[in-house]
Amino acid sequence: MIGMTGKAWSLIKAGAMAGVVAAPLALPQQAAAQEDYPSEQLEWTIAFGPGGGNDIMSRTIVDILQKYDIYPAEIAVENRAGGSGAVGWGYLYSQAGNPYAISTTSGSYITTPLQADTPWGPSDFTPVALLASDDLVLLVNGDSEIDSFEEFIESARENPPTIGGIGTINVDFIVAKILSDQADFDFDYVSFNDAGEMNTALLSDALDAMMANPAEILGLVESGDMKALAFSGDTPPSALGDVPTMAESGYEIGVSLPRGLILAPDVSEEAQNWWIEAMKQVVETEEWKNYIETNQLTENIQYGDEFEETILSTQENFETILREQGVID
Amino acid sequence: MDLFADLWMGFSVAVSPINIAYLLIGAMVGMIVGIIPGFGPSAGLAILLPITFGMDPIGAVMMLAAIYYGSMYGGTITSILLNTPGESATVASTFDGFPLAQQGRAGPALVMQAVASFVGGTIGVIMITLLAPAFSQVARNFGPPEYFLLAIMGLLTLVVMIGANWRYGLISVLIGFALGTVGVDLETGQGRFTFGSAELIGGIDFIPIAIGLFGLGELYYAFYQGLHASGSGSIVQYSKQSRFWPEARDWVETRVTMFRASLLGFVVGVIPGAGATIASLMAYSVERSVSKTPEKFGKGAMAGLVGPESANNAASSGAMIPLLTLGIPGSASTAVLLAAFLLWGLRPGPLLMEQNPEFAWGLIASMYLGNMALLAINIFAIPLFVWLVKIPYRVLAPAVVVVCTIGTFSVHGSITETWLMFVAGIVGFFMRLFGYSPAALVLALVLGPLAEEALRQTLTISRGSFWIFLERPGSLWIIAITIGILLLVPLMQRLGRPPKLDAASGEED
């Protein structure tokens, strides 16, 4: 229920920017050759309300673009929330050909088109860069008898566990499903609306295990209230301790949610390349490294077509599994 | 004692000129976002969040927390004066707050709500101070079975709310349940009644419905009655003779209510996901069912305003417990606070209070000060708000329509929800005209989806067995409390009512 008008944000931003606009402009080299792009105000769409993960990432990038004068003109940020991203990305879709319309992606970028009849799909937009991916950690209650990932798999083969996650058409379910297929166990998936309810469900021993974002459960792992068993990505956040990856045990999950940057559909290659160069600067900044660290994200940088391929293969993966499960038709 | 040493340390951290300034800014912003319908504390928090990046975390969290509980004060003002809840947690305050204003008692109602908010907020903070570790145990015992039973307990209060005209009440409840089924089904991921529309996959939020039913519905009804043409032309009565301060009777009638509702609100607030809205609705039902004069509820009973007000403020304090002791946010607003903790480099979780005591206790200490500041701000500002009720209907009505529209739109920036609000306004008018219960509809819309999801999660976990409700200590407690209420309430009414019923009805004549 987080919500506010984009207008209010623009006002605040306008005030905050007043001191910055006059500074000299340092354009990326490739753009320096391109005299006309970028020269106009950038319209930055956030497809979610303020305060969420997508919002924070967008505002971090905007702050960096302004602080280092990477973008030469003004940037107007608007929260266009609704329909799990359908409204915001729908707006971006309507801006086809406009090189000044930009947005960031999150898990819903893949999942929303699978559950609603959106006019757009993830492949319609102009890909700029994948910046990070959300990987998940498998957890059990701190009092559980299970101490390691191997023990979990063994016990799961004998007694199918209940595993909690957020939503059904979501990476939480997909990761658990891929793991159970490869490790050959059955499980019952329990879908939750938000992390708070799911965490207490595990703490109250209602659930046997759950999948979660590392940032949300670090404190509970540190205090011993939960045990982290395995990580679905390649490099577990150091704060989690010595958590093995699922790959180390021989399970290749290969699915994570892409956090990246996209332009409106049918945007010129010049604009796309300008942004690729700009993002190469952004990811080198101190502020960006801080952001990745405090939010326990896995840095995963891909540009242009490579990013698009990742999105398409993720979407295909999702579709196949969800269709097998009869979740979508 | 350690406790007082901790609290003393908290005060010494919180009381500095710059921190007090932040606290007052937060309290004022909270009041303002509370007053604007639909524009909730989570939005206010999110606006100020980026400003806090460079600030000292203690000053920043004092300010942000003050927005959160300050909005509970502000939200009631429009509930009382315009019948439009400024905040989802103040929906219940319209039930008796607005009738009080219509009777010319807007001044006393506003004073009493400020006092009730203060008592609720302060009792809440005292309980955090004394019982934070103990209550974190309550929160961690809440799995899906307990959520389901809690929702059922809340739904039982519908029986009270429906009142005498049970057929109309039941229809209202069923409409609420029906609206609650819209959206993507959590369990299967299938869209239900979304007709392929992306706008509806998130379901129907109850805020546009509540603003439409109460705010616009009431406005149309006043128009239907010809208020624009008759009398003073004001939507509510106001006379110089009617006193600004509450009468002795108001204090006496509500002194137990304040404490009872504060305790109830706090306990409900501790449970993640339940929160201030459910707390205030439950407090209203409880007050009505234990009242010696339940027939006065809905017609301007002071206890019907004081109960929900104490409860929602106590609940906003209670919601700090899972946040501080477990790092678990119980609502949208506390989720924004949690995001802020992360941004400041704090690690929310069970070790937060141990590792950052000056932060946690500074926040707790600031909540004592913030509630006092809000009480003062409220009492001083009341003449200003009372002036509002003197505005003629023909001027006020268009303004209310504008406020409701902007308020609804600002929640999610969704034009679909704005249309829903207008439709709900028309429905609200007819419900009012024919004696249906908009309050029951809203409560069903809030609790219906919660109960459904929790039941299905429970049965997935237990693989279809209902015995799980009797196997878990938390569930057993809630069942016992529910049965206790079911047995005690009629008993108390039977024992307490006959002699005093005459006195009460005599008073009414």
PDB file of C-alpha atoms in Angstrom, chain A residues 22 25 38 47 51 55 75 79 87 106-107 153 181 188 214 216 226 229 245 249 263 267-268 271 275 294 304 322:
ATOM      1  CA  ALA A  22      24.890  24.357 -13.651  1.00  0.00           C
ATOM      2  CA  LEU A  25      29.233  18.459 -18.303  1.00  0.00           C
ATOM      3  CA  PRO A  38      21.309  13.313 -25.055  1.00  0.00           C
ATOM      4  CA  ALA A  47       7.032   0.971 -12.283  1.00  0.00           C
ATOM      5  CA  GLY A  51      10.411   2.684  -0.950  1.00  0.00           C
ATOM      6  CA  ASP A  55      12.490   2.409  -6.458  1.00  0.00           C
ATOM      7  CA  ILE A  75      16.094  13.897 -15.067  1.00  0.00           C
ATOM      8  CA  ASN A  79       6.564   6.540  -9.918  1.00  0.00           C
ATOM      9  CA  VAL A  87       1.217   0.304 -15.584  1.00  0.00           C
ATOM     10  CA  SER A 106      12.757  -6.274 -11.580  1.00  0.00           C
ATOM     11  CA  GLY A 107      11.320  -9.757 -11.207  1.00  0.00           C
ATOM     12  CA  ILE A 153      18.030 -32.960   0.833  1.00  0.00           C
ATOM     13  CA  ASP A 181      13.538 -31.815  -9.589  1.00  0.00           C
ATOM     14  CA  ASP A 188       4.555 -28.551  -0.859  1.00  0.00           C
ATOM     15  CA  PRO A 214      19.412 -12.429   1.746  1.00  0.00           C
ATOM     16  CA  GLU A 216      15.668  -9.586   4.542  1.00  0.00           C
ATOM     17  CA  MET A 226      17.295 -19.128  11.298  1.00  0.00           C
ATOM     18  CA  LEU A 229      21.569 -23.834   4.210  1.00  0.00           C
ATOM     19  CA  THR A 245      26.037 -22.547  -3.136  1.00  0.00           C
ATOM     20  CA  SER A 249      26.396 -29.599  -4.325  1.00  0.00           C
ATOM     21  CA  LEU A 263      14.743   2.070 -22.885  1.00  0.00           C
ATOM     22  CA  VAL A 267      15.060   3.358 -29.792  1.00  0.00           C
ATOM     23  CA  SER A 268      18.051   4.151 -32.015  1.00  0.00           C
ATOM     24  CA  ALA A 271      20.914   6.107 -27.745  1.00  0.00           C
ATOM     25  CA  TRP A 275      23.454   4.401 -22.196  1.00  0.00           C
ATOM     26  CA  THR A 294      23.996  -2.891   1.599  1.00  0.00           C
ATOM     27  CA  GLY A 304      22.828  -4.826 -24.684  1.00  0.00           C
ATOM     28  CA  LEU A 322       4.992 -22.854 -14.708  1.00  0.00           C
TER      29      LEU A 322
END
